[in-house]
Coordinates of C-alpha atoms and ligand atoms in Angstrom, one line a residue:
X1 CA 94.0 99.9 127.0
X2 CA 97.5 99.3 126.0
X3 CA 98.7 95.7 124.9
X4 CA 101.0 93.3 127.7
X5 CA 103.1 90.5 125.7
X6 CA 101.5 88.3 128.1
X7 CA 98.0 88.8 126.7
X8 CA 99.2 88.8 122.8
X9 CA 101.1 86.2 122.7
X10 CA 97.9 83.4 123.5
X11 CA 99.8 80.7 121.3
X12 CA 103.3 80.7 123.2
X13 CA 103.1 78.7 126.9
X14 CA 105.8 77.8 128.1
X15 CA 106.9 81.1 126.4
X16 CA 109.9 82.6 125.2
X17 CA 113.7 81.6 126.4
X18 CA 112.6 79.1 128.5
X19 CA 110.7 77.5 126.0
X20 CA 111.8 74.0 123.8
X21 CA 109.4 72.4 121.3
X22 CA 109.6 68.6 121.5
X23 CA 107.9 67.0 118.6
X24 CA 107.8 63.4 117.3
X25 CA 107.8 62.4 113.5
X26 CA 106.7 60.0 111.2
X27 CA 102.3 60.4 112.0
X28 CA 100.5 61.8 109.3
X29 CA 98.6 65.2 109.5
X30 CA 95.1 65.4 108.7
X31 CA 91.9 68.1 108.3
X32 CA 92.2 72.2 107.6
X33 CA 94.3 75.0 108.8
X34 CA 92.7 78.5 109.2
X35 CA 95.4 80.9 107.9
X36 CA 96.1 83.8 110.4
X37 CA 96.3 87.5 109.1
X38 CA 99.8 88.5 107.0
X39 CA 102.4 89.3 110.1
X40 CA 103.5 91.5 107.3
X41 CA 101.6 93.2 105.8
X42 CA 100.2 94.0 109.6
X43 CA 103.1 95.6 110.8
X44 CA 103.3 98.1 108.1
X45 CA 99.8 98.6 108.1
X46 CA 99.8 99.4 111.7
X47 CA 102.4 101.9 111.1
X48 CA 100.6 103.5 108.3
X49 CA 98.1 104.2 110.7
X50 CA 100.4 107.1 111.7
X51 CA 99.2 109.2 108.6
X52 CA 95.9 109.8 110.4
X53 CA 94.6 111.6 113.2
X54 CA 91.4 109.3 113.3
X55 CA 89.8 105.9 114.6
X56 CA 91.3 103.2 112.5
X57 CA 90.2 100.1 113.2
X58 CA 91.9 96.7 111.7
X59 CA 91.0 93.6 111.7
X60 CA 92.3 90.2 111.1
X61 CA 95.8 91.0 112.9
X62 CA 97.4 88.0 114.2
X63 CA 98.6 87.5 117.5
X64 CA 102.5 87.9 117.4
X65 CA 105.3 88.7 119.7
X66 CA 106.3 91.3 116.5
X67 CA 103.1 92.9 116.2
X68 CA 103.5 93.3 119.8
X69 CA 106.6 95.6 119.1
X70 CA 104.8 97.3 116.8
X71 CA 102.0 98.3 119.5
X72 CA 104.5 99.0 122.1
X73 CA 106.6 101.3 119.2
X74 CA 103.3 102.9 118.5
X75 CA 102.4 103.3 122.3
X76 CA 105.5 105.5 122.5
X77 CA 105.3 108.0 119.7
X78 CA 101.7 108.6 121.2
X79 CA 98.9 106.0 119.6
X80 CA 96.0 104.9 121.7
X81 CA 95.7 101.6 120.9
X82 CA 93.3 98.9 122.4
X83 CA 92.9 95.0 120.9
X84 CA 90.2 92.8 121.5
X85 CA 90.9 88.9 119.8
X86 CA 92.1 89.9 116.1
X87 CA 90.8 93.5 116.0
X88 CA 93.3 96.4 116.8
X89 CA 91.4 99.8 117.3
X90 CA 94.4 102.0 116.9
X91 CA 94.2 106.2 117.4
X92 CA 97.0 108.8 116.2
X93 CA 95.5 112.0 116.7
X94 CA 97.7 112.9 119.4
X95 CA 101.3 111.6 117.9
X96 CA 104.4 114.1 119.1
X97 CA 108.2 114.4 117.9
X98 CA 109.2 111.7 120.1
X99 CA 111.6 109.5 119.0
X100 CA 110.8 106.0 118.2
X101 CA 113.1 103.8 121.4
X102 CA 116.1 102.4 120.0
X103 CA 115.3 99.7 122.4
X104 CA 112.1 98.4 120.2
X105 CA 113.7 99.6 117.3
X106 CA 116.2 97.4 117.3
X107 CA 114.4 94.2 118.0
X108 CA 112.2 94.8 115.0
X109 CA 113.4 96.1 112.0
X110 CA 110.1 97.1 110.4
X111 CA 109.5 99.7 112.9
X112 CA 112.0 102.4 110.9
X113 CA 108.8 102.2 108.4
X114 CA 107.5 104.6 110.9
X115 CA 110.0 106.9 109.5
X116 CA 107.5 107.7 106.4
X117 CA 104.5 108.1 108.1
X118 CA 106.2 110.5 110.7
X119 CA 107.5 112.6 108.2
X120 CA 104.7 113.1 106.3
X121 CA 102.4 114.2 108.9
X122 CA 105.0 115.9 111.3
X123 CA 107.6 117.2 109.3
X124 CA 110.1 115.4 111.1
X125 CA 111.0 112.2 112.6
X126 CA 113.7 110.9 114.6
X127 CA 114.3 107.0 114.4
X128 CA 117.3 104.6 115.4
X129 CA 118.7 102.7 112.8
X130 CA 117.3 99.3 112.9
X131 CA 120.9 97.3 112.6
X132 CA 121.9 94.3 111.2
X133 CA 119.4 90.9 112.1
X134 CA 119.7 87.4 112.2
X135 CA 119.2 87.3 108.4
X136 CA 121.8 89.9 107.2
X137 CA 123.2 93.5 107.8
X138 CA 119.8 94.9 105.9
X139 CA 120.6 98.4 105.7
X140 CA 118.0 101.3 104.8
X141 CA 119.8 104.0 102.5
X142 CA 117.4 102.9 99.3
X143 CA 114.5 104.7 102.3
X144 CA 116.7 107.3 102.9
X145 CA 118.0 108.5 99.3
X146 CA 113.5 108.1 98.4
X147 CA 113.0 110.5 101.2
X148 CA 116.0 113.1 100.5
X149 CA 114.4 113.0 96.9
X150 CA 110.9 114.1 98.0
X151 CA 112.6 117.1 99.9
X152 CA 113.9 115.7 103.5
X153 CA 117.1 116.6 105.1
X154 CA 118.1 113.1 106.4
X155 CA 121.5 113.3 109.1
X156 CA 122.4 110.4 111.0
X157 CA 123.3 111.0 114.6
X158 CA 124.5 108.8 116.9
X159 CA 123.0 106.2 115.3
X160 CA 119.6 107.7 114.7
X161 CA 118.2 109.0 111.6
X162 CA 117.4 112.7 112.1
X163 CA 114.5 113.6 109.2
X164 CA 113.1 116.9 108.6
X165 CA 111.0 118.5 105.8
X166 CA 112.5 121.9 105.6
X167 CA 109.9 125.4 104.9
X168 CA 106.9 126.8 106.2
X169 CA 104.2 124.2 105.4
X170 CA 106.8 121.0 106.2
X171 CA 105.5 119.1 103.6
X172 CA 107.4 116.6 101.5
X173 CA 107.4 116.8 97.8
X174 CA 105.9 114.3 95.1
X175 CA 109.3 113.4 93.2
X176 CA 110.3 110.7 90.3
X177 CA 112.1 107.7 92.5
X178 CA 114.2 105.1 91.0
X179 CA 114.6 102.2 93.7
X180 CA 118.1 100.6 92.4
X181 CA 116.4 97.3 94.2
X182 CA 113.0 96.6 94.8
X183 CA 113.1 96.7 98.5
X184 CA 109.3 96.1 100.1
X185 CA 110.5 98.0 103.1
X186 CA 111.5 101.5 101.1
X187 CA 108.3 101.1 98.5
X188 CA 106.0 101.1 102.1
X189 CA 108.0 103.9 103.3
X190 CA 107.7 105.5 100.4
X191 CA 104.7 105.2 99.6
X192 CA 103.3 106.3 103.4
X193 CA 105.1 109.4 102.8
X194 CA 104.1 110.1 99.2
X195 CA 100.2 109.7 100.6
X196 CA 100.4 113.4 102.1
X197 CA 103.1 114.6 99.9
X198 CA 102.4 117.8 97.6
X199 CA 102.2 116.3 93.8
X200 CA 103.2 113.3 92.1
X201 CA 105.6 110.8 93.1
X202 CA 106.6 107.5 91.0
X203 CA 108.1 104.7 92.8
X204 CA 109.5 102.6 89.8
X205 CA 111.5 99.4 90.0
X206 CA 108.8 99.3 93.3
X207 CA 108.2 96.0 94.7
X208 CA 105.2 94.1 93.6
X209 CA 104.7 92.1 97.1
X210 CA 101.0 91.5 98.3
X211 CA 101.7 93.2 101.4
X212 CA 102.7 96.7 99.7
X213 CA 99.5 96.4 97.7
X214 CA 97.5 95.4 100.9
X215 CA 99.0 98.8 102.5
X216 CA 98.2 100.7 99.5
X217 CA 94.6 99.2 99.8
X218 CA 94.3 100.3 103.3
X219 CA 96.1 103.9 102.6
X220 CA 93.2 104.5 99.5
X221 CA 90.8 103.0 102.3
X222 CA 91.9 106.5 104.5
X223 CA 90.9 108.5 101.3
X224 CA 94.9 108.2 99.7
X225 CA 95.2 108.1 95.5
X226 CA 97.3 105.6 94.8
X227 CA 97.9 103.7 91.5
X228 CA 100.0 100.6 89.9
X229 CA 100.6 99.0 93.2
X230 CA 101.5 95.4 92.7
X231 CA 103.8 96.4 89.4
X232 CA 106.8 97.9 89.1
X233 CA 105.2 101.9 89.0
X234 CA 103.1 103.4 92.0
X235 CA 102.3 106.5 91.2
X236 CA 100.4 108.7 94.0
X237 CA 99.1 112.2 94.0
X238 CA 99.8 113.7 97.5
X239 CA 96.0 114.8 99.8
X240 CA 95.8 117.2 102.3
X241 CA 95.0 114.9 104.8
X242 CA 93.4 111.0 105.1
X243 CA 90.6 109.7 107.2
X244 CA 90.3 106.8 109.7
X245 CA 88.9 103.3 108.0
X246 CA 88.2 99.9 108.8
X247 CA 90.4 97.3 107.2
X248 CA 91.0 93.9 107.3
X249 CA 94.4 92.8 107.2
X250 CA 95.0 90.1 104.0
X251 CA 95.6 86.2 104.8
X252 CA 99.4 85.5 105.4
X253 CA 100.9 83.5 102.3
X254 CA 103.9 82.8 103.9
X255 CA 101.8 80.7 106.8
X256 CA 100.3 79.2 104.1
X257 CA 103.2 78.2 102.3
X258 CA 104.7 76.9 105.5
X259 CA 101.4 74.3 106.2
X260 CA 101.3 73.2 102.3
X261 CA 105.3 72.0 102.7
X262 CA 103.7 70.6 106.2
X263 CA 101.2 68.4 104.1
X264 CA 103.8 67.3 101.3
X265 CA 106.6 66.3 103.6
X266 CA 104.1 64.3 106.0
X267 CA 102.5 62.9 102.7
X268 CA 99.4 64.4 104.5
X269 CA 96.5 65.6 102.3
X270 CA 95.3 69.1 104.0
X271 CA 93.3 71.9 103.5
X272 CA 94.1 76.0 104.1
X273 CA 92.1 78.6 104.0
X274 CA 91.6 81.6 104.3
X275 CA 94.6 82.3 101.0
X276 CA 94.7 84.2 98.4
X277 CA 96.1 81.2 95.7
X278 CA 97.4 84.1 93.7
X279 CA 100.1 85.5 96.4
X280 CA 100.9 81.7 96.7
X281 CA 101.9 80.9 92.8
X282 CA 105.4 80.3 92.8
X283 CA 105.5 78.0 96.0
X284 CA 102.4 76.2 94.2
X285 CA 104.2 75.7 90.8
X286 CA 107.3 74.9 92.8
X287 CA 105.2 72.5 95.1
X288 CA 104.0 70.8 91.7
X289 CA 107.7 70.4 90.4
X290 CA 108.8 68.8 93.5
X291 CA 105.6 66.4 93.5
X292 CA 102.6 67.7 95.2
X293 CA 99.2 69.0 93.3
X294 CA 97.5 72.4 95.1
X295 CA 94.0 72.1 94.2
X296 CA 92.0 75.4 94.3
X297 CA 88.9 74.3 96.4
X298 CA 87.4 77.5 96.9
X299 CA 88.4 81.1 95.8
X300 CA 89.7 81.2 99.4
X301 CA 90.4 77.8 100.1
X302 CA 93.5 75.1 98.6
X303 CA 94.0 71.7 98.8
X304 CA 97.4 69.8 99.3
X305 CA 97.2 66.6 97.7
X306 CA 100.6 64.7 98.2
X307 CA 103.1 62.8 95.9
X308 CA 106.2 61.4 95.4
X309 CA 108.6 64.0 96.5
X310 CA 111.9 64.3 93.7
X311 CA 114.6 67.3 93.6
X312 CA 114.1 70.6 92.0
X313 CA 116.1 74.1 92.1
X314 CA 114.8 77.0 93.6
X315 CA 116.1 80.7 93.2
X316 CA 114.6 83.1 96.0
X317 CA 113.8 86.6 93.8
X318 CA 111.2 89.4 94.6
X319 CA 108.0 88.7 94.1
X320 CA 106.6 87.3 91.7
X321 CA 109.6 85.1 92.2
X322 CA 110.3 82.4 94.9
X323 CA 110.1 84.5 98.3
X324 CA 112.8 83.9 100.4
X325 CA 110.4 83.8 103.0
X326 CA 109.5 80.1 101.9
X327 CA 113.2 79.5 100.8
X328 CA 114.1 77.2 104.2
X329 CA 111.1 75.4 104.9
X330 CA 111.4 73.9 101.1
X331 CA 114.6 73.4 101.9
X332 CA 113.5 71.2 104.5
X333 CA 111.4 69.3 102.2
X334 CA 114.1 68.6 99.6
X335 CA 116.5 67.1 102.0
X336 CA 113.7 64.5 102.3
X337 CA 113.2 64.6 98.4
X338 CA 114.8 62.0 95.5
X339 CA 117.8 63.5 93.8
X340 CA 119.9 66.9 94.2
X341 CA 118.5 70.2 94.5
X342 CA 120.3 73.0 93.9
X343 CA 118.5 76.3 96.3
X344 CA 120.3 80.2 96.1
X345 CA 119.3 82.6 98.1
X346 CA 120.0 86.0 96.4
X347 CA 117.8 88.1 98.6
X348 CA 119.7 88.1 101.7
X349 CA 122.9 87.2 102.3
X350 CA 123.4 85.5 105.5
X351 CA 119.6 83.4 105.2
X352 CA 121.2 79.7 105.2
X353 CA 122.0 79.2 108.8
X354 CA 119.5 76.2 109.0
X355 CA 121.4 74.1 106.9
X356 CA 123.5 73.1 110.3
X357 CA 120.8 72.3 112.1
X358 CA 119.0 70.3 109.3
X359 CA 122.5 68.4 108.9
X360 CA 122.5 67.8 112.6
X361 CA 119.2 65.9 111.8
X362 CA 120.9 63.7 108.9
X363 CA 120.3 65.7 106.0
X364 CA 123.1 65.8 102.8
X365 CA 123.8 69.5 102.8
X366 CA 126.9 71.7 100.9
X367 CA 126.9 75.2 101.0
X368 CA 129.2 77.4 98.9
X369 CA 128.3 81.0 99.1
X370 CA 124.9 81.9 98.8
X371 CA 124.2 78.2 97.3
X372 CA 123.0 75.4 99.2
X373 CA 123.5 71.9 97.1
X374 CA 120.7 69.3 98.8
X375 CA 120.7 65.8 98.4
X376 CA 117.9 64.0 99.2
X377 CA 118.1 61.2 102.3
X378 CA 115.5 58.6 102.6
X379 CA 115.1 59.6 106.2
X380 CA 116.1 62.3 108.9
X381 CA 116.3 61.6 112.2
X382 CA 115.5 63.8 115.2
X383 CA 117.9 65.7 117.1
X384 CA 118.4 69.0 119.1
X385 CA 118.4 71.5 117.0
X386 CA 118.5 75.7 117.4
X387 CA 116.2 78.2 115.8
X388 CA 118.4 80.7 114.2
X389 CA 115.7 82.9 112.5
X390 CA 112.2 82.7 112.3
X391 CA 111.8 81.0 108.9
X392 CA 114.7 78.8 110.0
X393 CA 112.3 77.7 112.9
X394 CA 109.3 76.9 110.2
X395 CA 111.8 74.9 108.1
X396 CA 113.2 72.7 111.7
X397 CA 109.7 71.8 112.3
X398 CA 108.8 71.1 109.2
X399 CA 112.0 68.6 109.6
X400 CA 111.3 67.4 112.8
X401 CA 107.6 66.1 111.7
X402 CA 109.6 64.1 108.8
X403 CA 111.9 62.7 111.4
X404 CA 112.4 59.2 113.1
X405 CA 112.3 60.0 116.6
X406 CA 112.1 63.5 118.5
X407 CA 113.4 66.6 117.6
X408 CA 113.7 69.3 120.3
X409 CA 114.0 73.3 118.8
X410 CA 115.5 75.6 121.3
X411 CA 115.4 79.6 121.3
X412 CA 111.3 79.6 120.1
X413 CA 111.6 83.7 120.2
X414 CA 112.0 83.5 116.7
X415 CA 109.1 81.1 115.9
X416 CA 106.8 83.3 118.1
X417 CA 107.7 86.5 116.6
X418 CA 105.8 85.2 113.4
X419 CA 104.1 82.4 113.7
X420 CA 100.4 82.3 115.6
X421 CA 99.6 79.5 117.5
X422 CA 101.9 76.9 115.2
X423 CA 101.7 74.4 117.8
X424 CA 97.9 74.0 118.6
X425 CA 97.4 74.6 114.8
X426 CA 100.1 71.8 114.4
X427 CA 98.8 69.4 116.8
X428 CA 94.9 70.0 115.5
X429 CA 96.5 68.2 112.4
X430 CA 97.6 65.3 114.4
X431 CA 101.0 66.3 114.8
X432 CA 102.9 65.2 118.3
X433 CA 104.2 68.5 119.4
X434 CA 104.2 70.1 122.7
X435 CA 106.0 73.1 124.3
X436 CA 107.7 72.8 127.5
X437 CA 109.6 74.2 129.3
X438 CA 113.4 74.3 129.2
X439 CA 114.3 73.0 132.7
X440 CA 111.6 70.3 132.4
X441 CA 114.3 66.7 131.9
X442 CA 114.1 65.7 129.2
X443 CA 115.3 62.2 127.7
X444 CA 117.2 61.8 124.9
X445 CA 114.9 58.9 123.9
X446 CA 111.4 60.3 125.1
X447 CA 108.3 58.7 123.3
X448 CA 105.2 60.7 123.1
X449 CA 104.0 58.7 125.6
X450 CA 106.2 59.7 128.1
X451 CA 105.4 63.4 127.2
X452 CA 102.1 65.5 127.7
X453 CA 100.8 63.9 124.7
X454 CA 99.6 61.1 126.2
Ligands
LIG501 N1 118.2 96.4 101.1 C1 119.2 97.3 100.9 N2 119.0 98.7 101.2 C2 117.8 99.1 101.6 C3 116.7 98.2 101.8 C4 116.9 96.9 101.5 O1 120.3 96.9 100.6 O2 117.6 100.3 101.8 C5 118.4 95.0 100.9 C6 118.3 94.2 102.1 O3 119.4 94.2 102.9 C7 118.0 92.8 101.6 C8 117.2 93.1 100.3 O4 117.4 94.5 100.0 O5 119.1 92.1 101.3 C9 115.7 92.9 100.5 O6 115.2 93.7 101.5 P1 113.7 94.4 101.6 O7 113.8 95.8 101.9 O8 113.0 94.0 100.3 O9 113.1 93.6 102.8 P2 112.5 94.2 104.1 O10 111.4 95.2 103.7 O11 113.5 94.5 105.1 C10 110.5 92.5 104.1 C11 109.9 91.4 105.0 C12 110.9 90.3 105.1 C13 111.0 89.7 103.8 C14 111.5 90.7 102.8 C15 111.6 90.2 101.3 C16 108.7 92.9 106.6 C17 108.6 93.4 108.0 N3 109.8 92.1 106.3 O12 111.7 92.9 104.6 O13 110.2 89.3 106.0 O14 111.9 88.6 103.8 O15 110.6 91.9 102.8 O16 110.4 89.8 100.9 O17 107.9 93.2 105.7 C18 110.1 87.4 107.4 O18 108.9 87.6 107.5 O19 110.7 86.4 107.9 C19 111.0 88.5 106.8 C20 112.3 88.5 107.0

């Protein structure tokens, strides 16, 4: 059985364009989050499956318009795949040459991973190029260059990378790889295709990110040899083949992240689980700074226990430094916090088009390049405001809970590409939230009361 958006996306009614969240600030959240499985560390995963011709089974992948790309990306190059709740039972014994659609392609970027996988077990692949996002022009030539080194003739073509392995047995070569950057995209490509490669390769400068080392996890779970993933060297010795597995997907950090800025700009004492506190280190040491104490309930479980929120700089890096996945919901948070915060995002370069829409809600906001200079206001108030990328949405939530009054988000396609089921999650805090629809009137001056709430 093939996956319909309709069924996937569970979380999102109203859903998509025609959607607005309307949500009320000022209450205080209360009780325990369950964390959803890591949106990305699923989608490669699910790609990886395309380095095996068996059953592969994976659990604990989260409901989500993206993952619902993935699927329909996979459907199309020849996967049987079928998902009951959080399990995906996913089959690519019968994968051909087609070409990944540029239609799907282009609407998630982390679909070119496929490009590896492909090459490894085909011999050749044929994928659009991804294009720019909401986030930046992201190209892909660090994937490329990795490939060429392991033996592939890469052309582009009318916009679509053309990759073969050229010889009788079509099998890439291990090779020494220097990423100038340590993209997380080109270390998963790479390290997909190394998996079947013959020899050695060395990704160094790779990047240390818990989702490569959860796709090197599942890849040794197929039978691959892979070493040093989660530093800066993977080194893995090529197999003849791999064998299907059943893996469970990691917890997503980023999620996380998102709910513990939820309990410190609510001044909300909350609970999250299931984590991995390690993956979540710099937004806890950050969250200290800035006033709020994680406590480490569990192994799998943390604590937010709120303070008094003051300024502190923030530097987005790859891991183990600040993600720049977390970089605008603490943004959110420090226009709310005492003193002036200085935030730079140096991972992409177009990731600051919140700050309008936070200013539009009263916050004290200069940008100057890739800098954003944030000084704290006792109060913001709610307003319209647009979702311009998915952690943009997070971070305008996240605002609108601090607000006086209602906030109302337009253009929730970005929320629902990685976020599942934020709003019941959300209102099982306490939170006054809803979802409705776009044409439904509504009042400048609504009070819950006068909304679904009631
Ligand atoms: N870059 C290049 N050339 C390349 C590859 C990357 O210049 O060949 C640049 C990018 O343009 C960007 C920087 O390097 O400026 C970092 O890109 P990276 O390749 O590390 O990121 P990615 O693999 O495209 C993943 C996540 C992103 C997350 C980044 C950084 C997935 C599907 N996406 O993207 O997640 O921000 O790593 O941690 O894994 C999100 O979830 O909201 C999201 C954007």
């Amino acid at each position: 059985m093939t996956l319909s958006l309709d069924r996937i996306q569970t979380s999102a009614t109203p859903q998509g364009d025609n959607a607005v969240l309307r949500l009320w600030g000022g209450s205080s959240l209360k009780g325990h989050v369950k964390i959803s499985g890591a949106k990305n560390a699923a989608l490669v995963v699910m790609a990886g499956v395309l380095l095996c011709p068996q059953d592969c089974r994976l659990r604990n992948v989260p409901a989500l318009v993206d993952v619902e790309r993935m699927a329909q990306i996979l459907t199309a190059l020849g996967v049987k795949l079928d998902r009951q709740g959080n399990i995906l039972d996913l089959n690519a014994e019968h994968i051909g040459h087609s070409q990944a659609p540029y239609e799907l392609v282009s609407q998630l970027r982390a679909s070119f991973f496929a490009i590896g996988p492909l090459l490894a077990r085909l011999g050749s692949a044929r994928v659009p190029l991804p294009g720019g996002c909401a986030i930046g022009a992201r190209p892909v030539e660090l994937h490329v260059r990795g490939l060429q080194a392991m033996g592939a003739d890469v052309r582009i073509e009318g916009g679509v990378v053309h990759a073969e392995v050229p010889g009788r047995n079509s099998r890439l070569k291990g090779a020494k790889i220097h990423l100038d950057y340590p993209s997380v995209g080109a270390t998963e490509t790479l390290m997909m295709a190394a998996t079947l490669a013959d020899g050695e390769t060395y990704i160094e400068n790779a990047a240390q990110e818990p989702e490569v080392v959860d796709l090197a996890n599942f890849c040794r779970s197929m039978g691959a040899r892979i070493q040093g993933a989660g530093t800066k060297t993977i080194v893995i010795s090529g197999v003849p083949s791999l064998h299907g597995t059943d893996y469970s997907i990691i917890p997503d950090r980023i999620e996380a992240g998102t709910f513990m800025v939820a309990g410190a700009i609510t001044h909300s004492e909350l609970t999250l689980s299931p984590v991995v506190p390690d993956h979540l280190s710099a937004a806890i040491a950050k969250l200290r700074e800035i006033g709020s104490q994680t406590i480490v309930e569990a192994p799998d479980c943390l604590r937010i226990v709120p303070g008094q929120n003051r300024a502190a700089d923030i530097e987005t890096l790859p891991y183990p430094g600040f993600p720049t996945d977390m970089q605008a919901q603490f943004m959110a948070l420090l226009t709310v916090s005492e003193g002036s915060s200085t935030i730079s995002e140096t991972v992409f370069e177009n990731r600051l088009r919140h700050v309008a829409e936070l200013q539009r809600m009263g916050a004290d906001i200069r940008v100057k390049g890739n800098i954003a200079i944030v000084r704290g206001v006792p109060k913001l108030s709610g307003a319209p405001v647009l979702a311009t990328d998915l952690r943009a949405s997070a971070a305008l939530v996240l605002a609108g809970l601090a607000a006086d009054g209602m906030t109302t988000i337009k253009d929730l396609k970005h929320l629902d590409r990685g976020y599942e089921n934020l709003t019941a999650k959300m209102q099982q805090l306490g939170a006054k939230m809803e979802r409705v629809t776009q044409d439904v009137e509504v009042s400048e001056n609504a009070t819950p009361e006068e909304s679904t709430l009631k």
